[in-house]
Amino acid sequence: MSAHLNAALREGDNPELTEERRKATFDTRKLADEFFGSHLARRRREIAKAIDAIPELHDTKPLPFMTREEKVEEAARKVFTLSKHITDIVDLSNNRETQSLNEMVIGIEGMPISLHFAMFIPALQGQADDEQKREWLDRAIRMEIIGTYAQTELGHGTNLRMLETTATYDKQNKEFILNSPTLTSLKWWPGNMGKSCNYAIVVANLIIDDKLLGPHSFMVQLRDENSHETMPNIQIGDIGPKMAYNSSDNGFLKLSNLRIPRRNMLMKHAKVQEDGTYKKPPHEKLAYSAMVHVRSHMITQHAMLLAYALSISTRYSCIRRQGYIDPKKDEVKVIEYQTQQHRLFPHIARAYAFAFAGTESIRKFEIMKRSLEAGNIELIADLHALTSGLKAVVTYLAGQGIEQARQACGGHGYSMASYMGEIYGVGIAGCTYEGENLVMMQQLGRYLIKAVKSVKEGKKPTGYVAYLAHAGQRHSLIDCRPNEGYAEHIRAFEHIARRQTFRAAERLQKYENSGLSTEQAWNNCTVELNRASRLHTRLFIACNFYERVLDVEDMAVREVLEDLLHLHLNYELIDIASYALEAKKIRPNAVSLVDSWEITDREHRSVLGRRDGHVYENLFKWAKSSDLNQNDVLPSHKKHLLPMMLNARKQSKL
Ligand SMILES: CCCCCCCCCCCCCCCCCCCCCC(=O)SCCNC(=O)CCNC(=O)[C@H](O)C(C)(C)COP(=O)(O)OP(=O)(O)OC[C@H]1O[C@@H](n2cnc3c(N)ncnc32)[C@H](O)[C@@H]1OP(=O)(O)O
Ligand SMILES: Cc1cc2nc3c(=O)[nH]c(=O)nc-3n(C[C@H](O)[C@H](O)[C@H](O)COP(=O)(O)OP(=O)(O)OC[C@H]3O[C@@H](n4cnc5c(N)ncnc54)[C@H](O)[C@@H]3O)c2cc1C
């Protein structure tokens, strides 16, 4: 490609990189159009330009040199500044545009209104009835109030049925009484709940007439709208520093006989009438809609984090010279080593594959949302299975890729000057939040087992599991076009995924037949089931990548994407071919085996790893000692966020 067509070329750049860019066989802008979609790619360029022109939106110093308080203040300052410009820069209803703005201005370390956008608003959209939307959603969108999503507790995050926070209906007063009855029932982790938010959607177990009705969502005011001081009957604070993401004030919350009006329960689906009559939702899991929303968006976010790490390491590998391939010549760029290429390139292919899969999961979410609005609940289960698998596979593999990218930078990769540490820390958080990965794999596993049962009953499952019914036939998941050369790869992929899924299903059946309870039989097969889910998801990603590449019109871009697809399919096939061992005998000795390392508490520096096992009370002590808890209202909040909200309210009254 001639040099002038490569948009990344700039005068004055390091000649090592210029030399690389001159070799491009395609136009980088056109490939960006494919990666992001052409609209978003264009908008990202415009957004970047707009930010360049507003100096107050730039970092005041590198984030790794800031203390936690400075980071929190910096993020609040930028949010306040952005609130004045945001509607000129982005379409606020477009999640991916807004997210791009966030990444460019504030970055990945978190900010005071992340959860407000990521979950508070989506939960109101999905679970509040029209009257409630008028009361809270409009105010939330105008940022008159800042909210979060408070579900996880100190003792339970995964098993939502065992949440201990209670909301007991008091018929006389037509109120719910919210309580955190135990230490383990404290809400723990919700983003921005510690210091920034003044409202939260609190997930609590509903009790009417002593009957437990499961987790439901309640709107709770945490802080006074004018003074920002904590409301009565509420104890709230920051949970302390984390592996990364430290501009965010993840928080704890204790509720003590807090009374809220009946209409503070979100009632689009489940309802409680004045006399205490309970009306069930049309689908039991509609209350989980905000989680499915985030999971469907996490795929593109993690593709992006992987892309950050890989672009850092690939560029660096081209300016770093070290060692010789031919001793008679100059030292080579480290990218020339076969091992360096092998370390980086399959992850580059994955970053593309993940981005395309993420676009697809967002598209599917939008389709489900529209069909739900039309009263159809059928697509909920399919989307839950798809997003559970994608969320788990992509966050895990992205984490692996980021770590490889860090190692590819040698010693400098370990300096925060590379920022790899933060990217990794933020990336791997996604393995845990929005559903621990191995648990989400099991959710997809349930769906696959059902599909196998229907195949065995002679039915033909449709959609992403259709291939399960096609043993020995030509591939079925996608329509490989003749002479494309990838049909064999896809067939092999399908074969491995199908074999594993049937193997897991047969093993499950065997355990059930042997008289074990369903739950025990299930637990005995979860390693096999999770392998099946992993293979199914990786098959989906590969097929989606294949289909996406076939749609590309620009021949030069299509050619380079085909090179990546080829690498991806080969690499993934080799990677999935080996599946590991089981280790049941270790279980009884597990703690004694680690005790034998004799690592002292001082050496560990870990509350979770204490020798005495008194974890929960010490986590609470740890949190109380957070710097951010020294003031109830942070000075930076008074300076930035409070004026922002007060101003928004004033404007809306005008
Ligand atoms: C002004 C400037 C502005 C600037 C602008 C800037 C703006 C932009 C800013 C944007 C910044 C963004 C930054 C992002 C940062 C993100 C931060 C991190 C957020 C992290 C948040 C969180 O971390 S928030 C908590 C998530 N916490 C979980 O994730 C719990 C997992 N735990 C479960 O989710 C359940 O516990 C679990 C396991 C399913 C079992 O649930 P369970 O026990 O109830 O159910 P069972 O397993 O018994 O299943 C019974 C049947 O239900 C089916 N089913 C289950 N779930 C279903 C579902 N959802 N949909 C359909 N069906 C479902 C299942 O498939 C079964 O179906 P079947 O019976 O047919 O097989
Ligand atoms: C950065 C970050 C931000 C967060 N933000 C929020 C937020 O805004 N709001 C909020 O409500 N929460 C938030 N969380 C909490 C998060 O959603 C939970 O931590 C997550 O859902 C995992 O639950 P857990 O901590 O209970 O893990 P656990 O369930 O205790 O996981 C521990 C281990 O047990 C295993 N395990 C658990 N159950 C099973 C099972 N049934 N079968 C097999 N294995 C099992 C897991 O696989 C894992 O290996 C956040 C967490 C993080 C890290």
mmCIF file of N, CA and C in Angstrom, residues 485-583:
data_model
loop_
_atom_site.group_PDB
_atom_site.id
_atom_site.type_symbol
_atom_site.label_atom_id
_atom_site.label_comp_id
_atom_site.label_asym_id
_atom_site.label_seq_id
_atom_site.Cartn_x
_atom_site.Cartn_y
_atom_site.Cartn_z
ATOM 1 N N GLY A 485 -12.277 -22.631 1.932
ATOM 2 C CA GLY A 485 -11.118 -23.259 2.559
ATOM 3 C C GLY A 485 -11.219 -23.426 4.058
ATOM 4 N N TYR A 486 -12.321 -22.972 4.675
ATOM 5 C CA TYR A 486 -12.409 -23.085 6.130
ATOM 6 C C TYR A 486 -13.425 -24.113 6.593
ATOM 7 N N ALA A 487 -14.121 -24.741 5.627
ATOM 8 C CA ALA A 487 -15.181 -25.672 6.002
ATOM 9 C C ALA A 487 -14.636 -26.791 6.886
ATOM 10 N N GLU A 488 -13.458 -27.272 6.554
ATOM 11 C CA GLU A 488 -12.890 -28.380 7.331
ATOM 12 C C GLU A 488 -12.602 -27.946 8.765
ATOM 13 N N HIS A 489 -12.074 -26.726 8.894
ATOM 14 C CA HIS A 489 -11.796 -26.223 10.242
ATOM 15 C C HIS A 489 -13.071 -26.179 11.077
ATOM 16 N N ILE A 490 -14.100 -25.606 10.480
ATOM 17 C CA ILE A 490 -15.353 -25.434 11.225
ATOM 18 C C ILE A 490 -15.941 -26.799 11.576
ATOM 19 N N ARG A 491 -15.862 -27.720 10.599
ATOM 20 C CA ARG A 491 -16.390 -29.068 10.864
ATOM 21 C C ARG A 491 -15.641 -29.722 12.028
ATOM 22 N N ALA A 492 -14.317 -29.561 12.030
ATOM 23 C CA ALA A 492 -13.520 -30.165 13.114
ATOM 24 C C ALA A 492 -13.893 -29.537 14.459
ATOM 25 N N PHE A 493 -14.062 -28.228 14.439
ATOM 26 C CA PHE A 493 -14.442 -27.488 15.644
ATOM 27 C C PHE A 493 -15.785 -28.011 16.171
ATOM 28 N N GLU A 494 -16.754 -28.119 15.240
ATOM 29 C CA GLU A 494 -18.086 -28.595 15.636
ATOM 30 C C GLU A 494 -18.008 -30.005 16.192
ATOM 31 N N HIS A 495 -17.194 -30.808 15.559
ATOM 32 C CA HIS A 495 -17.066 -32.198 15.992
ATOM 33 C C HIS A 495 -16.567 -32.264 17.444
ATOM 34 N N ILE A 496 -15.508 -31.474 17.734
ATOM 35 C CA ILE A 496 -14.930 -31.506 19.086
ATOM 36 C C ILE A 496 -15.944 -30.991 20.113
ATOM 37 N N ALA A 497 -16.633 -29.906 19.775
ATOM 38 C CA ALA A 497 -17.615 -29.333 20.715
ATOM 39 C C ALA A 497 -18.770 -30.305 20.937
ATOM 40 N N ARG A 498 -19.254 -30.903 19.845
ATOM 41 C CA ARG A 498 -20.386 -31.842 19.954
ATOM 42 C C ARG A 498 -19.990 -33.057 20.790
ATOM 43 N N ARG A 499 -18.813 -33.610 20.504
ATOM 44 C CA ARG A 499 -18.374 -34.805 21.224
ATOM 45 C C ARG A 499 -18.295 -34.533 22.734
ATOM 46 N N GLN A 500 -17.741 -33.359 23.067
ATOM 47 C CA GLN A 500 -17.596 -33.013 24.482
ATOM 48 C C GLN A 500 -18.962 -32.829 25.151
ATOM 49 N N THR A 501 -19.889 -32.192 24.435
ATOM 50 C CA THR A 501 -21.213 -31.943 25.017
ATOM 51 C C THR A 501 -21.941 -33.270 25.256
ATOM 52 N N PHE A 502 -21.875 -34.183 24.290
ATOM 53 C CA PHE A 502 -22.518 -35.489 24.466
ATOM 54 C C PHE A 502 -21.834 -36.288 25.579
ATOM 55 N N ARG A 503 -20.525 -36.167 25.630
ATOM 56 C CA ARG A 503 -19.781 -36.875 26.672
ATOM 57 C C ARG A 503 -20.239 -36.405 28.062
ATOM 58 N N ALA A 504 -20.356 -35.092 28.220
ATOM 59 C CA ALA A 504 -20.801 -34.540 29.512
ATOM 60 C C ALA A 504 -22.227 -34.993 29.815
ATOM 61 N N ALA A 505 -23.074 -34.966 28.780
ATOM 62 C CA ALA A 505 -24.479 -35.358 28.984
ATOM 63 C C ALA A 505 -24.568 -36.828 29.382
ATOM 64 N N GLU A 506 -23.746 -37.662 28.738
ATOM 65 C CA GLU A 506 -23.790 -39.096 29.062
ATOM 66 C C GLU A 506 -23.297 -39.361 30.477
ATOM 67 N N ARG A 507 -22.252 -38.655 30.842
ATOM 68 C CA ARG A 507 -21.723 -38.830 32.190
ATOM 69 C C ARG A 507 -22.769 -38.404 33.230
ATOM 70 N N LEU A 508 -23.448 -37.303 32.944
ATOM 71 C CA LEU A 508 -24.487 -36.817 33.848
ATOM 72 C C LEU A 508 -25.584 -37.869 33.999
ATOM 73 N N GLN A 509 -25.989 -38.415 32.863
ATOM 74 C CA GLN A 509 -27.035 -39.451 32.861
ATOM 75 C C GLN A 509 -26.606 -40.650 33.702
ATOM 76 N N LYS A 510 -25.330 -41.031 33.518
ATOM 77 C CA LYS A 510 -24.811 -42.198 34.245
ATOM 78 C C LYS A 510 -24.910 -41.974 35.765
ATOM 79 N N TYR A 511 -24.519 -40.779 36.188
ATOM 80 C CA TYR A 511 -24.580 -40.478 37.625
ATOM 81 C C TYR A 511 -26.021 -40.427 38.118
ATOM 82 N N GLU A 512 -26.889 -39.888 37.292
ATOM 83 C CA GLU A 512 -28.308 -39.829 37.705
ATOM 84 C C GLU A 512 -28.875 -41.243 37.825
ATOM 85 N N ASN A 513 -28.509 -42.082 36.848
ATOM 86 C CA ASN A 513 -29.010 -43.475 36.881
ATOM 87 C C ASN A 513 -28.478 -44.235 38.099
ATOM 88 N N SER A 514 -27.289 -43.818 38.579
ATOM 89 C CA SER A 514 -26.700 -44.558 39.700
ATOM 90 C C SER A 514 -27.370 -44.200 41.031
ATOM 91 N N GLY A 515 -28.343 -43.307 40.974
ATOM 92 C CA GLY A 515 -29.111 -43.002 42.183
ATOM 93 C C GLY A 515 -28.698 -41.717 42.880
ATOM 94 N N LEU A 516 -27.714 -41.029 42.309
ATOM 95 C CA LEU A 516 -27.328 -39.747 42.923
ATOM 96 C C LEU A 516 -28.436 -38.720 42.706
ATOM 97 N N SER A 517 -28.519 -37.754 43.624
ATOM 98 C CA SER A 517 -29.487 -36.669 43.414
ATOM 99 C C SER A 517 -29.062 -35.877 42.181
ATOM 100 N N THR A 518 -30.024 -35.156 41.590
ATOM 101 C CA THR A 518 -29.713 -34.358 40.398
ATOM 102 C C THR A 518 -28.553 -33.419 40.676
ATOM 103 N N GLU A 519 -28.591 -32.776 41.859
ATOM 104 C CA GLU A 519 -27.562 -31.777 42.184
ATOM 105 C C GLU A 519 -26.189 -32.427 42.351
ATOM 106 N N GLN A 520 -26.170 -33.587 43.017
ATOM 107 C CA GLN A 520 -24.890 -34.267 43.230
ATOM 108 C C GLN A 520 -24.329 -34.763 41.891
ATOM 109 N N ALA A 521 -25.220 -35.328 41.064
ATOM 110 C CA ALA A 521 -24.786 -35.810 39.742
ATOM 111 C C ALA A 521 -24.219 -34.634 38.941
ATOM 112 N N TRP A 522 -24.903 -33.525 39.019
ATOM 113 C CA TRP A 522 -24.458 -32.326 38.294
ATOM 114 C C TRP A 522 -23.061 -31.913 38.761
ATOM 115 N N ASN A 523 -22.885 -31.853 40.085
ATOM 116 C CA ASN A 523 -21.596 -31.422 40.616
ATOM 117 C C ASN A 523 -20.464 -32.365 40.190
ATOM 118 N N ASN A 524 -20.776 -33.648 40.052
ATOM 119 C CA ASN A 524 -19.752 -34.611 39.630
ATOM 120 C C ASN A 524 -19.355 -34.421 38.170
ATOM 121 N N CYS A 525 -20.131 -33.671 37.422
ATOM 122 C CA CYS A 525 -19.856 -33.516 35.977
ATOM 123 C C CYS A 525 -19.466 -32.106 35.596
ATOM 124 N N THR A 526 -19.292 -31.217 36.558
ATOM 125 C CA THR A 526 -19.167 -29.804 36.161
ATOM 126 C C THR A 526 -17.886 -29.503 35.386
ATOM 127 N N VAL A 527 -16.811 -30.278 35.630
ATOM 128 C CA VAL A 527 -15.594 -30.026 34.842
ATOM 129 C C VAL A 527 -15.874 -30.354 33.375
ATOM 130 N N GLU A 528 -16.530 -31.488 33.142
ATOM 131 C CA GLU A 528 -16.884 -31.878 31.758
ATOM 132 C C GLU A 528 -17.877 -30.883 31.146
ATOM 133 N N LEU A 529 -18.850 -30.470 31.949
ATOM 134 C CA LEU A 529 -19.868 -29.546 31.444
ATOM 135 C C LEU A 529 -19.247 -28.200 31.063
ATOM 136 N N ASN A 530 -18.340 -27.740 31.931
ATOM 137 C CA ASN A 530 -17.709 -26.457 31.637
ATOM 138 C C ASN A 530 -16.824 -26.539 30.396
ATOM 139 N N ARG A 531 -16.201 -27.697 30.185
ATOM 140 C CA ARG A 531 -15.420 -27.863 28.944
ATOM 141 C C ARG A 531 -16.341 -27.756 27.728
ATOM 142 N N ALA A 532 -17.502 -28.380 27.862
ATOM 143 C CA ALA A 532 -18.456 -28.324 26.746
ATOM 144 C C ALA A 532 -18.869 -26.874 26.479
ATOM 145 N N SER A 533 -19.146 -26.136 27.559
ATOM 146 C CA SER A 533 -19.571 -24.732 27.391
ATOM 147 C C SER A 533 -18.461 -23.901 26.747
ATOM 148 N N ARG A 534 -17.236 -24.174 27.181
ATOM 149 C CA ARG A 534 -16.094 -23.427 26.638
ATOM 150 C C ARG A 534 -15.942 -23.701 25.136
ATOM 151 N N LEU A 535 -16.042 -24.986 24.783
ATOM 152 C CA LEU A 535 -15.877 -25.351 23.367
ATOM 153 C C LEU A 535 -17.009 -24.777 22.530
ATOM 154 N N HIS A 536 -18.218 -24.853 23.062
ATOM 155 C CA HIS A 536 -19.365 -24.314 22.334
ATOM 156 C C HIS A 536 -19.173 -22.814 22.075
ATOM 157 N N THR A 537 -18.701 -22.111 23.104
ATOM 158 C CA THR A 537 -18.551 -20.655 22.964
ATOM 159 C C THR A 537 -17.423 -20.321 21.993
ATOM 160 N N ARG A 538 -16.353 -21.078 22.071
ATOM 161 C CA ARG A 538 -15.240 -20.801 21.152
ATOM 162 C C ARG A 538 -15.629 -21.144 19.717
ATOM 163 N N LEU A 539 -16.481 -22.141 19.562
ATOM 164 C CA LEU A 539 -17.020 -22.445 18.227
ATOM 165 C C LEU A 539 -17.858 -21.263 17.732
ATOM 166 N N PHE A 540 -18.693 -20.742 18.635
ATOM 167 C CA PHE A 540 -19.530 -19.595 18.252
ATOM 168 C C PHE A 540 -18.644 -18.418 17.806
ATOM 169 N N ILE A 541 -17.606 -18.144 18.590
ATOM 170 C CA ILE A 541 -16.728 -17.003 18.269
ATOM 171 C C ILE A 541 -16.070 -17.215 16.902
ATOM 172 N N ALA A 542 -15.594 -18.436 16.660
ATOM 173 C CA ALA A 542 -14.911 -18.728 15.398
ATOM 174 C C ALA A 542 -15.871 -18.602 14.218
ATOM 175 N N CYS A 543 -17.071 -19.165 14.364
ATOM 176 C CA CYS A 543 -18.038 -19.100 13.265
ATOM 177 C C CYS A 543 -18.474 -17.665 12.986
ATOM 178 N N ASN A 544 -18.671 -16.926 14.073
ATOM 179 C CA ASN A 544 -19.081 -15.536 13.910
ATOM 180 C C ASN A 544 -17.987 -14.735 13.190
ATOM 181 N N PHE A 545 -16.738 -15.016 13.549
ATOM 182 C CA PHE A 545 -15.595 -14.352 12.904
ATOM 183 C C PHE A 545 -15.612 -14.687 11.405
ATOM 184 N N TYR A 546 -15.791 -15.962 11.106
ATOM 185 C CA TYR A 546 -15.817 -16.427 9.718
ATOM 186 C C TYR A 546 -16.894 -15.693 8.914
ATOM 187 N N GLU A 547 -18.105 -15.660 9.501
ATOM 188 C CA GLU A 547 -19.215 -15.028 8.772
ATOM 189 C C GLU A 547 -18.969 -13.545 8.569
ATOM 190 N N ARG A 548 -18.395 -12.934 9.583
ATOM 191 C CA ARG A 548 -18.131 -11.497 9.525
ATOM 192 C C ARG A 548 -17.138 -11.173 8.413
ATOM 193 N N VAL A 549 -16.093 -12.004 8.301
ATOM 194 C CA VAL A 549 -15.053 -11.755 7.296
ATOM 195 C C VAL A 549 -15.635 -11.872 5.886
ATOM 196 N N LEU A 550 -16.553 -12.814 5.713
ATOM 197 C CA LEU A 550 -17.130 -12.993 4.380
ATOM 198 C C LEU A 550 -17.932 -11.777 3.932
ATOM 199 N N ASP A 551 -18.381 -10.974 4.899
ATOM 200 C CA ASP A 551 -19.179 -9.791 4.555
ATOM 201 C C ASP A 551 -18.337 -8.578 4.168
ATOM 202 N N VAL A 552 -17.022 -8.653 4.361
ATOM 203 C CA VAL A 552 -16.191 -7.464 4.128
ATOM 204 C C VAL A 552 -16.043 -7.205 2.629
ATOM 205 N N GLU A 553 -16.311 -5.960 2.238
ATOM 206 C CA GLU A 553 -16.286 -5.666 0.806
ATOM 207 C C GLU A 553 -14.914 -5.239 0.312
ATOM 208 N N ASP A 554 -14.198 -4.429 1.094
ATOM 209 C CA ASP A 554 -12.889 -3.942 0.661
ATOM 210 C C ASP A 554 -11.913 -5.141 0.594
ATOM 211 N N MET A 555 -11.379 -5.389 -0.583
ATOM 212 C CA MET A 555 -10.598 -6.621 -0.772
ATOM 213 C C MET A 555 -9.328 -6.656 0.075
ATOM 214 N N ALA A 556 -8.647 -5.499 0.190
ATOM 215 C CA ALA A 556 -7.393 -5.485 0.968
ATOM 216 C C ALA A 556 -7.673 -5.760 2.445
ATOM 217 N N VAL A 557 -8.762 -5.183 2.948
ATOM 218 C CA VAL A 557 -9.128 -5.412 4.353
ATOM 219 C C VAL A 557 -9.568 -6.856 4.534
ATOM 220 N N ARG A 558 -10.331 -7.340 3.569
ATOM 221 C CA ARG A 558 -10.809 -8.720 3.685
ATOM 222 C C ARG A 558 -9.628 -9.698 3.700
ATOM 223 N N GLU A 559 -8.630 -9.399 2.864
ATOM 224 C CA GLU A 559 -7.472 -10.300 2.813
ATOM 225 C C GLU A 559 -6.753 -10.380 4.166
ATOM 226 N N VAL A 560 -6.546 -9.229 4.794
ATOM 227 C CA VAL A 560 -5.814 -9.253 6.062
ATOM 228 C C VAL A 560 -6.669 -9.910 7.158
ATOM 229 N N LEU A 561 -7.985 -9.692 7.094
ATOM 230 C CA LEU A 561 -8.850 -10.351 8.079
ATOM 231 C C LEU A 561 -8.878 -11.865 7.848
ATOM 232 N N GLU A 562 -8.785 -12.256 6.573
ATOM 233 C CA GLU A 562 -8.735 -13.704 6.292
ATOM 234 C C GLU A 562 -7.450 -14.311 6.842
ATOM 235 N N ASP A 563 -6.351 -13.546 6.759
ATOM 236 C CA ASP A 563 -5.102 -14.050 7.353
ATOM 237 C C ASP A 563 -5.294 -14.283 8.852
ATOM 238 N N LEU A 564 -5.964 -13.307 9.501
ATOM 239 C CA LEU A 564 -6.200 -13.448 10.946
ATOM 240 C C LEU A 564 -7.149 -14.609 11.235
ATOM 241 N N LEU A 565 -8.172 -14.742 10.392
ATOM 242 C CA LEU A 565 -9.130 -15.837 10.572
ATOM 243 C C LEU A 565 -8.414 -17.181 10.448
ATOM 244 N N HIS A 566 -7.562 -17.274 9.462
ATOM 245 C CA HIS A 566 -6.811 -18.509 9.242
ATOM 246 C C HIS A 566 -5.978 -18.846 10.482
ATOM 247 N N LEU A 567 -5.270 -17.835 10.973
ATOM 248 C CA LEU A 567 -4.456 -18.030 12.175
ATOM 249 C C LEU A 567 -5.357 -18.434 13.347
ATOM 250 N N HIS A 568 -6.478 -17.719 13.474
ATOM 251 C CA HIS A 568 -7.384 -17.971 14.594
ATOM 252 C C HIS A 568 -7.877 -19.417 14.579
ATOM 253 N N LEU A 569 -8.383 -19.843 13.427
ATOM 254 C CA LEU A 569 -8.958 -21.192 13.363
ATOM 255 C C LEU A 569 -7.898 -22.249 13.659
ATOM 256 N N ASN A 570 -6.715 -22.086 13.103
ATOM 257 C CA ASN A 570 -5.659 -23.074 13.356
ATOM 258 C C ASN A 570 -5.218 -23.063 14.813
ATOM 259 N N TYR A 571 -5.008 -21.866 15.335
ATOM 260 C CA TYR A 571 -4.533 -21.735 16.712
ATOM 261 C C TYR A 571 -5.561 -22.306 17.687
ATOM 262 N N GLU A 572 -6.831 -21.949 17.463
ATOM 263 C CA GLU A 572 -7.883 -22.391 18.383
ATOM 264 C C GLU A 572 -8.035 -23.908 18.320
ATOM 265 N N LEU A 573 -7.936 -24.458 17.121
ATOM 266 C CA LEU A 573 -8.088 -25.918 16.997
ATOM 267 C C LEU A 573 -6.995 -26.648 17.759
ATOM 268 N N ILE A 574 -5.775 -26.143 17.633
ATOM 269 C CA ILE A 574 -4.672 -26.801 18.363
ATOM 270 C C ILE A 574 -4.890 -26.623 19.862
ATOM 271 N N ASP A 575 -5.337 -25.408 20.242
ATOM 272 C CA ASP A 575 -5.518 -25.092 21.662
ATOM 273 C C ASP A 575 -6.606 -25.948 22.314
ATOM 274 N N ILE A 576 -7.673 -26.250 21.567
ATOM 275 C CA ILE A 576 -8.774 -26.998 22.199
ATOM 276 C C ILE A 576 -8.550 -28.507 22.117
ATOM 277 N N ALA A 577 -7.523 -28.918 21.379
ATOM 278 C CA ALA A 577 -7.332 -30.351 21.177
ATOM 279 C C ALA A 577 -6.934 -31.060 22.466
ATOM 280 N N SER A 578 -6.213 -30.339 23.343
ATOM 281 C CA SER A 578 -5.769 -31.008 24.574
ATOM 282 C C SER A 578 -6.662 -30.588 25.736
ATOM 283 N N TYR A 579 -7.292 -31.530 26.376
ATOM 284 C CA TYR A 579 -8.090 -31.190 27.553
ATOM 285 C C TYR A 579 -7.646 -31.977 28.774
ATOM 286 N N ALA A 580 -7.498 -31.264 29.880
ATOM 287 C CA ALA A 580 -6.672 -31.729 31.003
ATOM 288 C C ALA A 580 -7.266 -32.800 31.918
ATOM 289 N N LEU A 581 -6.595 -32.973 33.020
ATOM 290 C CA LEU A 581 -6.844 -34.078 33.941
ATOM 291 C C LEU A 581 -7.764 -33.707 35.089
ATOM 292 N N GLU A 582 -8.197 -34.674 35.819
ATOM 293 C CA GLU A 582 -8.982 -34.410 37.028
ATOM 294 C C GLU A 582 -8.125 -34.717 38.246
ATOM 295 N N ALA A 583 -8.491 -34.129 39.374
ATOM 296 C CA ALA A 583 -7.640 -34.327 40.552
ATOM 297 C C ALA A 583 -8.468 -34.454 41.814
#
